[in-house]
Coordinates of C-alpha atoms and ligand atoms in Angstrom, one line a residue:
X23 CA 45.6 97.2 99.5
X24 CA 47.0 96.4 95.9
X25 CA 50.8 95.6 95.9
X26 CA 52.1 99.0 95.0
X27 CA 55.3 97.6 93.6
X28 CA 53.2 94.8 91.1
X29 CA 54.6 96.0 87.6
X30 CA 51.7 96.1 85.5
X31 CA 52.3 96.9 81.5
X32 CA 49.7 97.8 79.1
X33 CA 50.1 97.7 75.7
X34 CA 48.1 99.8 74.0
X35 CA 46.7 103.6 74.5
X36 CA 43.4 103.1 72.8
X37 CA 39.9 102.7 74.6
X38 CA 40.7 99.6 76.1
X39 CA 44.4 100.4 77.8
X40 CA 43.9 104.2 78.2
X41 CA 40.7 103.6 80.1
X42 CA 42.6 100.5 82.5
X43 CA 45.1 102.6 82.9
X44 CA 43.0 105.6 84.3
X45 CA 41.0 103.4 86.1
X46 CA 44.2 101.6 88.0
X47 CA 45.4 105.3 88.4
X48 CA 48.0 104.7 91.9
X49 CA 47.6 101.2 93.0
X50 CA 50.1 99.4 90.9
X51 CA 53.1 100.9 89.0
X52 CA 51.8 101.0 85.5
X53 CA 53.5 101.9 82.3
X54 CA 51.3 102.2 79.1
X55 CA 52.7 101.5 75.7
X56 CA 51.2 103.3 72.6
X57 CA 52.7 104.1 69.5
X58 CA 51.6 107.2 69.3
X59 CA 51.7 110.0 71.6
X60 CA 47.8 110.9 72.1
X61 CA 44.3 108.7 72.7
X62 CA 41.8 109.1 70.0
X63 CA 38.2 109.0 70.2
X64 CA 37.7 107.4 66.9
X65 CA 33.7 108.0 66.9
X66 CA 34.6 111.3 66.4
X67 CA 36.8 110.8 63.9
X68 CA 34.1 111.8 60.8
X69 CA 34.0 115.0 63.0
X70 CA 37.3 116.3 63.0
X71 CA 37.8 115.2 59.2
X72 CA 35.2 118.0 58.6
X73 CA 36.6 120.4 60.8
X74 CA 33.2 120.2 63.4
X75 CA 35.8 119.0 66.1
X76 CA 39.7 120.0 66.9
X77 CA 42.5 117.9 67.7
X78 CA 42.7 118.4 71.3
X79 CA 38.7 117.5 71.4
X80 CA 39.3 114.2 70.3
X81 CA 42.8 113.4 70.3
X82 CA 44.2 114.5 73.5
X83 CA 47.7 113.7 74.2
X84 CA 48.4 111.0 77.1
X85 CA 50.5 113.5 79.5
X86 CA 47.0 115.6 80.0
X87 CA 44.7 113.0 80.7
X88 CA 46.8 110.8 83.2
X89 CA 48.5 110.9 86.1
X90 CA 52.4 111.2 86.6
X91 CA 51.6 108.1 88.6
X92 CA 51.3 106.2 85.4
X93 CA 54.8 106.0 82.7
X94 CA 54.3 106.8 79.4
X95 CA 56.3 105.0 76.8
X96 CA 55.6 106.0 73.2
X97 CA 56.9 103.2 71.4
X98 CA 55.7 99.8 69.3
X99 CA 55.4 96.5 71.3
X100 CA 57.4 94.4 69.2
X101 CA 57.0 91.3 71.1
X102 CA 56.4 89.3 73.9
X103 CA 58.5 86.7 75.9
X104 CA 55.8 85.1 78.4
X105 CA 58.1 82.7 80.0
X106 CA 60.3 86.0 81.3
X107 CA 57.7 87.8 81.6
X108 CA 59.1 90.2 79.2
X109 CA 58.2 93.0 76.3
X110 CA 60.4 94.2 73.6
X111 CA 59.8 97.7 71.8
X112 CA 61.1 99.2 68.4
X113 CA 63.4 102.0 69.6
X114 CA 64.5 100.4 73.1
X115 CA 67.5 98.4 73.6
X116 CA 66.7 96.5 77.0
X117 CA 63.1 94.6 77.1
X118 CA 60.6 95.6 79.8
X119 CA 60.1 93.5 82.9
X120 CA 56.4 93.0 83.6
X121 CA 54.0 90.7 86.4
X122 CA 50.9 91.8 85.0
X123 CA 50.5 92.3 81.1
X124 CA 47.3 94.1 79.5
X125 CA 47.3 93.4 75.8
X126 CA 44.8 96.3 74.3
X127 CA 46.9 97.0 70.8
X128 CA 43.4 97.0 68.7
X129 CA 43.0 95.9 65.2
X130 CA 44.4 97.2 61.9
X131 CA 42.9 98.2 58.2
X132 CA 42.0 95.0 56.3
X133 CA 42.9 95.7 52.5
X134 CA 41.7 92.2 52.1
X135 CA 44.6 91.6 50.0
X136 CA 43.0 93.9 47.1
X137 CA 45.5 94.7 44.0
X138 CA 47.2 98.3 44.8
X139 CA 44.8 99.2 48.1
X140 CA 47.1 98.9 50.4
X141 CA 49.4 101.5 48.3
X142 CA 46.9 103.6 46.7
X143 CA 43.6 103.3 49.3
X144 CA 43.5 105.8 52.5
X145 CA 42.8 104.0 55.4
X146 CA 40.3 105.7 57.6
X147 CA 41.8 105.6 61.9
X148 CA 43.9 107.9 62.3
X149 CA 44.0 111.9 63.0
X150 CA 46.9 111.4 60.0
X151 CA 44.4 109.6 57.9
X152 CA 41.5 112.2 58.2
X153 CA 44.3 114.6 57.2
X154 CA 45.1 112.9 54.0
X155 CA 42.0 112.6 53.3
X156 CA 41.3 116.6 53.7
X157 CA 44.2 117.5 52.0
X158 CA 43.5 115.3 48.7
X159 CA 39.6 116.7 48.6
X160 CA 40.9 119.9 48.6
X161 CA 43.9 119.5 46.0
X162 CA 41.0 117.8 43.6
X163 CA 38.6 120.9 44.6
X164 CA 41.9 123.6 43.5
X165 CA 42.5 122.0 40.3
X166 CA 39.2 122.3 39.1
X167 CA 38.3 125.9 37.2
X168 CA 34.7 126.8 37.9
X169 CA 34.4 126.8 34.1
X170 CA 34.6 123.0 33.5
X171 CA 32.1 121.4 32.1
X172 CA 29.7 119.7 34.6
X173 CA 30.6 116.3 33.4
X174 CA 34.4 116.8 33.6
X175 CA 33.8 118.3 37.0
X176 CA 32.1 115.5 38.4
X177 CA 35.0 113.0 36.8
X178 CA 37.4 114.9 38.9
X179 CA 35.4 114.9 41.8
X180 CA 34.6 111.3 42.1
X181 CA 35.7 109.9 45.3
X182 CA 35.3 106.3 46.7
X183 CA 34.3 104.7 50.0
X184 CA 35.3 100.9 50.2
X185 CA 32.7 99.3 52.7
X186 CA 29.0 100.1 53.5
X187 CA 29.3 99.8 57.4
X188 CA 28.5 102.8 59.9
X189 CA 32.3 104.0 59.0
X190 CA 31.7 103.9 55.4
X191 CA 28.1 105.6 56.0
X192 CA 29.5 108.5 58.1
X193 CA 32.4 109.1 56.5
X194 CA 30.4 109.1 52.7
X195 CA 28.0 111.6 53.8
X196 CA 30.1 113.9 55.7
X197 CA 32.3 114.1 52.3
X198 CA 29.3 114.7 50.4
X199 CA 27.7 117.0 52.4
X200 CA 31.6 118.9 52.5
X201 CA 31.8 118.5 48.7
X202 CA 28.2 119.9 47.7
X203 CA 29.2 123.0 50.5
X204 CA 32.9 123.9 48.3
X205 CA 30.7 123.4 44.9
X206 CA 28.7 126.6 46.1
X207 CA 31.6 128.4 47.7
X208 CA 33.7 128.0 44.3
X209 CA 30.8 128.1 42.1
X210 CA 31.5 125.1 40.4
X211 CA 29.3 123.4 37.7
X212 CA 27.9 120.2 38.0
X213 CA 28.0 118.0 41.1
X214 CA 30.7 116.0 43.1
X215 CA 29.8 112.2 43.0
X216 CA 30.4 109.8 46.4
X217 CA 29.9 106.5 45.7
X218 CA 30.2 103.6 48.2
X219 CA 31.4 100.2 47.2
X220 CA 29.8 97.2 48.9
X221 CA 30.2 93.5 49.1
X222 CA 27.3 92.5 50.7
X223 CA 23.6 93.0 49.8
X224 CA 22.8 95.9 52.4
X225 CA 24.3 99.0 54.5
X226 CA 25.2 99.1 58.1
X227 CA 24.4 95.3 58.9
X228 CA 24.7 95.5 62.0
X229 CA 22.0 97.9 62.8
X230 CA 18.0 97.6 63.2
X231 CA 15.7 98.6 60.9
X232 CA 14.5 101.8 62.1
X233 CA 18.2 103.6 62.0
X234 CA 18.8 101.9 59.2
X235 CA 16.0 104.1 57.1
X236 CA 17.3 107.4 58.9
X237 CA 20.7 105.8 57.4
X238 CA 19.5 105.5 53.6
X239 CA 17.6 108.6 54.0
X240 CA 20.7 110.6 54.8
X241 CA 22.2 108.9 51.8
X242 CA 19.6 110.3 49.9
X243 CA 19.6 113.5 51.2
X244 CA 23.6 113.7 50.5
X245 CA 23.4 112.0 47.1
X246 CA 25.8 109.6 48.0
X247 CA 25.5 106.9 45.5
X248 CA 25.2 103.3 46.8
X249 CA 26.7 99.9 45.1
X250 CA 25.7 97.0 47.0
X251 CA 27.0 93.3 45.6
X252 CA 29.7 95.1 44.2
X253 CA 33.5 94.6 45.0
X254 CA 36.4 96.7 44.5
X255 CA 39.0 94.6 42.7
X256 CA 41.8 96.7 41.9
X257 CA 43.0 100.5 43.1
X258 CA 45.4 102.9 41.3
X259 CA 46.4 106.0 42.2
X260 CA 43.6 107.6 40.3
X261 CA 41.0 104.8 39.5
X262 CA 39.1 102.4 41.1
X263 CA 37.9 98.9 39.5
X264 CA 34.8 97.3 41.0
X265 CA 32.8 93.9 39.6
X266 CA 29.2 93.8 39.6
X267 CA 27.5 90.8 38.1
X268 CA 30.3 89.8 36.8
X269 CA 30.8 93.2 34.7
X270 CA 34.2 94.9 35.5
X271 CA 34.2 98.5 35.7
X272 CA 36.9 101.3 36.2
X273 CA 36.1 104.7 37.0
X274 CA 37.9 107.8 37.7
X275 CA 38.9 108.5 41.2
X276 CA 40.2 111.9 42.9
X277 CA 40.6 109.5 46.2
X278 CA 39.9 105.9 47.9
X279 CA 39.1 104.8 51.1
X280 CA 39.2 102.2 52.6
X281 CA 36.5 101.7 55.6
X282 CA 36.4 97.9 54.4
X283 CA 37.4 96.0 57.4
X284 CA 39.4 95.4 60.5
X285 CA 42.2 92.7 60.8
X286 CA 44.3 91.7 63.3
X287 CA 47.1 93.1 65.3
X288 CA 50.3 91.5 63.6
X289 CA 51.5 91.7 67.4
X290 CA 48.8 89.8 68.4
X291 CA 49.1 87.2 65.2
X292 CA 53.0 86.7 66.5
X293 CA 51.5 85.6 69.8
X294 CA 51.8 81.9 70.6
X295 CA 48.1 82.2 72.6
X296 CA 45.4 80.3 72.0
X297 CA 43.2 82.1 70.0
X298 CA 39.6 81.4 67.7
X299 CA 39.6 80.7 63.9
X300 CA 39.6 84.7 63.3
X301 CA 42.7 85.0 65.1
X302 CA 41.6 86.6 68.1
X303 CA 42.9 85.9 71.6
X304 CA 40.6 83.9 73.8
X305 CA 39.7 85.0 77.3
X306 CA 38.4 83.8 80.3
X307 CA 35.1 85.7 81.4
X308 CA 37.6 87.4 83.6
X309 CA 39.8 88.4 80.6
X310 CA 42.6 86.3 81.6
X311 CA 44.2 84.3 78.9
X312 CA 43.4 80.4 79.9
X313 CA 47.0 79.6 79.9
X314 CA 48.8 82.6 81.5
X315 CA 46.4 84.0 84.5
X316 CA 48.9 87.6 84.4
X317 CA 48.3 88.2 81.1
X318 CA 44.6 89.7 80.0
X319 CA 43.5 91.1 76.7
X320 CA 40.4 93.2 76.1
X321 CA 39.0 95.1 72.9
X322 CA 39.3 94.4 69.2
X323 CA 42.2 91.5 69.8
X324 CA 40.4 89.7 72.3
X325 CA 37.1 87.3 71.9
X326 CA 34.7 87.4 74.7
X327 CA 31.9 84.6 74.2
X328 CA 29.4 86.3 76.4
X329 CA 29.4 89.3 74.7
X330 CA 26.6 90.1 72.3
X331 CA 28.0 89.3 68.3
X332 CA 27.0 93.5 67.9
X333 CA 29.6 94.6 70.8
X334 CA 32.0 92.4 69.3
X335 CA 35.1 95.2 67.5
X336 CA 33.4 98.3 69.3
X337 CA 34.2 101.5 71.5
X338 CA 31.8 100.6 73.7
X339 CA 33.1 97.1 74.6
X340 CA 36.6 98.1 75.2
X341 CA 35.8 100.7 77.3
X342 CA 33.1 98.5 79.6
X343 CA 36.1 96.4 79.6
X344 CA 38.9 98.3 80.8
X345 CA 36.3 98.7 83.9
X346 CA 36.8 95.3 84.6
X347 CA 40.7 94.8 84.1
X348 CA 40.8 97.4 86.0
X349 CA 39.1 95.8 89.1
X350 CA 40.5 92.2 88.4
X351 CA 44.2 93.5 87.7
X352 CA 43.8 95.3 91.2
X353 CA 42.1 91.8 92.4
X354 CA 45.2 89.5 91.0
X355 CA 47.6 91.6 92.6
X356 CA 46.2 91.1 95.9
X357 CA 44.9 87.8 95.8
X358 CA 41.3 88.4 95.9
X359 CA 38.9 86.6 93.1
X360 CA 38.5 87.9 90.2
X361 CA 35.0 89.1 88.8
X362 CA 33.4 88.8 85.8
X363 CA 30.7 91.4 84.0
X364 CA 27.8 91.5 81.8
X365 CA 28.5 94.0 78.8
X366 CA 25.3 96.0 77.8
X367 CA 24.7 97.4 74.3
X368 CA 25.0 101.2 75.4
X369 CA 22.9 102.6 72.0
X370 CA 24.2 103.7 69.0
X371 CA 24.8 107.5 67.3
X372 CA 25.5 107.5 63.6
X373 CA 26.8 111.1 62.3
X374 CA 25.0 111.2 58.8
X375 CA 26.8 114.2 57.3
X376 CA 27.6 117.4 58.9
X377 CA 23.8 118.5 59.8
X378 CA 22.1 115.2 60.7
X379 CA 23.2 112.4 63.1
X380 CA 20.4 109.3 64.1
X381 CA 20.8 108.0 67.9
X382 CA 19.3 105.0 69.0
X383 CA 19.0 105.1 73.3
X384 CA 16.4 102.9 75.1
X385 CA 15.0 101.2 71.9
X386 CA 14.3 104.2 70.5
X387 CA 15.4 105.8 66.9
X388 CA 15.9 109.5 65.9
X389 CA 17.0 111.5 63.6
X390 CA 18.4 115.0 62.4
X391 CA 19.7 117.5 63.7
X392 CA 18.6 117.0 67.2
X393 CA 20.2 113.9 67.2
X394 CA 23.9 115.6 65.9
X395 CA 23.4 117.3 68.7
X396 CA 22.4 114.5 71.3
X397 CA 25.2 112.4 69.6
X398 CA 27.3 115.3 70.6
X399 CA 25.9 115.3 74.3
X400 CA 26.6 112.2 74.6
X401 CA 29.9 111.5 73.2
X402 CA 31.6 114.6 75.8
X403 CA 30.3 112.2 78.5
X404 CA 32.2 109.6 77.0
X405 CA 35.6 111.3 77.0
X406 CA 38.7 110.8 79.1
X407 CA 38.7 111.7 82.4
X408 CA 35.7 114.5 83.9
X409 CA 39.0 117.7 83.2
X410 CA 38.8 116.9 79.3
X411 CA 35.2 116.5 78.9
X412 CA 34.7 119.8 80.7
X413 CA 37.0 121.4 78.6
X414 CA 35.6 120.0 75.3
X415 CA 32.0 120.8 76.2
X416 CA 32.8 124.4 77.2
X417 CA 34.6 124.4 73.6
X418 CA 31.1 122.8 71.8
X419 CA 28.9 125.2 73.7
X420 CA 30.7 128.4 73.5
X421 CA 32.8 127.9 70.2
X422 CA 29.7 125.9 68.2
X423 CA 30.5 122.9 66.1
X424 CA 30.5 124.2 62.5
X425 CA 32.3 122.2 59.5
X426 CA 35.3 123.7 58.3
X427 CA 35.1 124.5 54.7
X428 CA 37.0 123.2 51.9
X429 CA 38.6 126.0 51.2
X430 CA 41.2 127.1 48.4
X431 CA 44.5 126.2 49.6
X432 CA 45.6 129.9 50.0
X433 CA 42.6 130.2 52.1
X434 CA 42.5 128.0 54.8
X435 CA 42.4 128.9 58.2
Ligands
LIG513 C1 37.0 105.7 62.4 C2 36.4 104.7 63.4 C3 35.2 105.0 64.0 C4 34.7 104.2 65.0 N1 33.5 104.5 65.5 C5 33.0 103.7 66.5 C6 31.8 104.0 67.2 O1 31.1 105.0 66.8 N2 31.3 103.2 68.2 C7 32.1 102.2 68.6 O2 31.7 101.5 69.6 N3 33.3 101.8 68.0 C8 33.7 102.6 67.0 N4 34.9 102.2 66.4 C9 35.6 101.0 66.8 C10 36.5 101.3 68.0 O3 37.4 102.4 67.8 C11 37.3 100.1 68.4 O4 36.4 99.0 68.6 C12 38.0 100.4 69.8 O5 38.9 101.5 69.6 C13 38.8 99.2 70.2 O6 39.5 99.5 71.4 P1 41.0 98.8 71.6 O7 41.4 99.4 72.9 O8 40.8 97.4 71.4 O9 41.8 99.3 70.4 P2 42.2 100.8 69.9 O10 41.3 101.8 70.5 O11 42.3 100.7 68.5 O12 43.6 101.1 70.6 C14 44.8 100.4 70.3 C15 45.9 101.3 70.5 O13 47.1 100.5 70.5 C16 48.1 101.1 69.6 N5 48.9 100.1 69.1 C17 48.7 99.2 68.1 N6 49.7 98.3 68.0 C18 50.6 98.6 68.9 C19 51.8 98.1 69.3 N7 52.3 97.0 68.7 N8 52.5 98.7 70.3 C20 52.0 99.8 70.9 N9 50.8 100.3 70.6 C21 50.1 99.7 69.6 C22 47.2 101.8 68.6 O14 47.9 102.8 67.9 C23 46.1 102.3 69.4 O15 46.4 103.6 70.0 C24 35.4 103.0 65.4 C25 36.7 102.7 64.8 C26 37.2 103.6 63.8 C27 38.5 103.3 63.2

């Protein structure tokens, strides 16, 4: 049996140290760290920007989905004193004494150090973000009179997506599709424009071929507009300048976002751990750091050589392994050897705007509608603990999954 009295700390609420700690549940005395109060299921994250999801569906607060067993502390790991054995947070006087440490704080938005996007851009990981992002759509939408010309329409509705990956894909489309939805509502003239901004030569390049047409076909079918070889150079509040062949342009923005990039945890850049030339920490196969066999780190901070270059920064590796540190924190703790674990590719489900998704599972590729709602299948099986996911599929069967409008301001529900 596992030392019951083995402090183990875990620095991070997200898929990596939510899913530990459920997974350690009683056998050590474990306190998670998170800076916020809630987990988020950031797949889902598109969804509850267009009202297809609620809060509690995706963002469930910590107190719900774990046990009493396990102490909550919402606060920000400031630092961390290996040779006591020690973290420090924001808000608490007296550091925290642990014998096990789980380092799982995940990355943070890369603004690449682009003129005015860290002020001006929206980031996209957060329920706050999604929020933001709402609220500025519809302010833009309210201040336009149905009467406007269609080309002064469209100037006032132009809104930015900074990066082509599956974030910039699902979150360009599901605007569109919202956008095209309040133009009918509010009879407006003319059309909203989306555009996405680019670096590289292609979308999602991560993904296979076959998705990848369902991908630019939904970006068809939205009339999102595309700009590959293109990068954003500057942000304002209302505009957005972007080189192309070496041609500078500005346009017009109602809103920015940024879906550009992931960088790492300043925590984790403070850290005096070995770590590869991308500043992530380097692991053991058993997810112990090489020079500190109580300290582990898993997910977005921590670089795993045997996992495939396509897991690398994903859900799905996190979660795969918290299942692991689960099993070798439980394994330290009582002297037993610790294991390691191949990490499979679990498929992928891209939401393409709110009617259409594409899934690939078992080498295969589909798309539509069938595949929203597969995507959707699939995802409550992914969810915290067996009580939430029952919850949240009773919610997506009985209640339905419809987008929330964009509604007048006076209007919303
Ligand atoms: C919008 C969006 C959509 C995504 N979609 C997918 C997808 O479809 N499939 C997929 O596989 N991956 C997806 N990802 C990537 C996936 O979310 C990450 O790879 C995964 O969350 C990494 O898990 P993690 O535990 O390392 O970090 P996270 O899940 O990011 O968790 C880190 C947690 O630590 C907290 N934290 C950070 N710093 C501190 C600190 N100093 N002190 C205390 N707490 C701290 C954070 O607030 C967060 O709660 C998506 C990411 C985003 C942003």
């Amino acid at each position: 049996m596992p030392n019951k009295r083995t402090q183990v700390v875990i620095a991070g609420g997200g898929f990596g140290g939510l899913f530990t700690a459920l997974e350690l549940g009683s056998s050590c005395e474990v306190t998670l760290i998170s800076d916020s109060d809630h987990f988020l299921f950031t797949p889902m994250l598109y969804e509850y920007f267009s009202g297809e999801v609620e809060e509690w569906h995706i963002a469930p607060k910590y107190g719900e989905l774990l046990d009493d067993n396990v102490k909550v502390i919402k606060d920000n790991v400031k630092s961390v004193d290996f040779e006591a054995q020690t973290v420090t947070l924001d808000n608490r006087g007296e550091s925290l004494r642990y014998d096990v440490l789980a380092l799982a704080v995940g990355g943070v938005t890369n603004f690449a150090g682009v003129p005015g996007a860290a002020e001006h851009a929206i980031p996209f990981r957060k329920i706050s973000d999604a929020d933001k992002l709402r609220q500025l759509m519809v302010d833009a939408l309210d201040h336009v009179p149905p009467d406007l010309p269609p080309q002064d329409t469209q100037r006032a509705l132009t809104f930015a997506v900074v990066g082509a990956g599956a974030s910039g894909v699902e979150l360009s489309t599901k605007m569109a599709d919202l956008l095209r939805d309040a133009f009918a509502r509010r009879a407006l003239r003319g059309e909203p424009r989306v555009l996405v901004i680019e670096m590289g030569d292609k979308i999602v390049p991560g993904m296979g071929g076959e998705i990848r047409e369902l991908v630019d076909d939904a970006l068809r079918q939205s009339h999102v507009e595309v700009h590959t070889l293109t990068r954003v150079v500057r942000v304002s509040e209302k505009s957005l300048t972007f080189e192309h062949n070496g041609a500078n342009t500005e346009i017009e923005t109602a809103a920015v976002v940024w879906a550009g990039g992931v960088r790492m945890n300043p925590l984790i850049e403070s850290l005096g751990v070995e770590k590869n030339n991308r500043g992530l920490i380097l692991v053991h196969p058993t997810l112990q750091l090489p020079s500190r066999p109580n300290v582990f780190a898993i997910g977005d901070i921590a670089f795993f050589p045997d996992a495939t270059p396509t897991l690398a920064g994903t859900a799905q590796l996190a979660l795969q392994q918290a299942g692991l540190l689960a099993r070798n924190i439980k394994a330290f703790t009582t002297g037993d050897e610790l294991q390691t674990k191949h990490f499979e590719e679990l498929g992928e489900a891209v939401s393409l705007g709110t009617e259409r998704a594409a899934v690939l599972a078992g080498g295969k590729s589909f798309g539509g509608p069938l595949a929203r709602q597969a995507r959707f299948a699939l995802y409550t099986s992914r969810l915290p603990t067996w009580h939430h996911r029952l919850r949240v599929g009773a919610s997506w069967f009985f209640e339905g999954t419809a987008p929330r409008p964009l509604l007048p301001l006076g209007l919303q529900r």
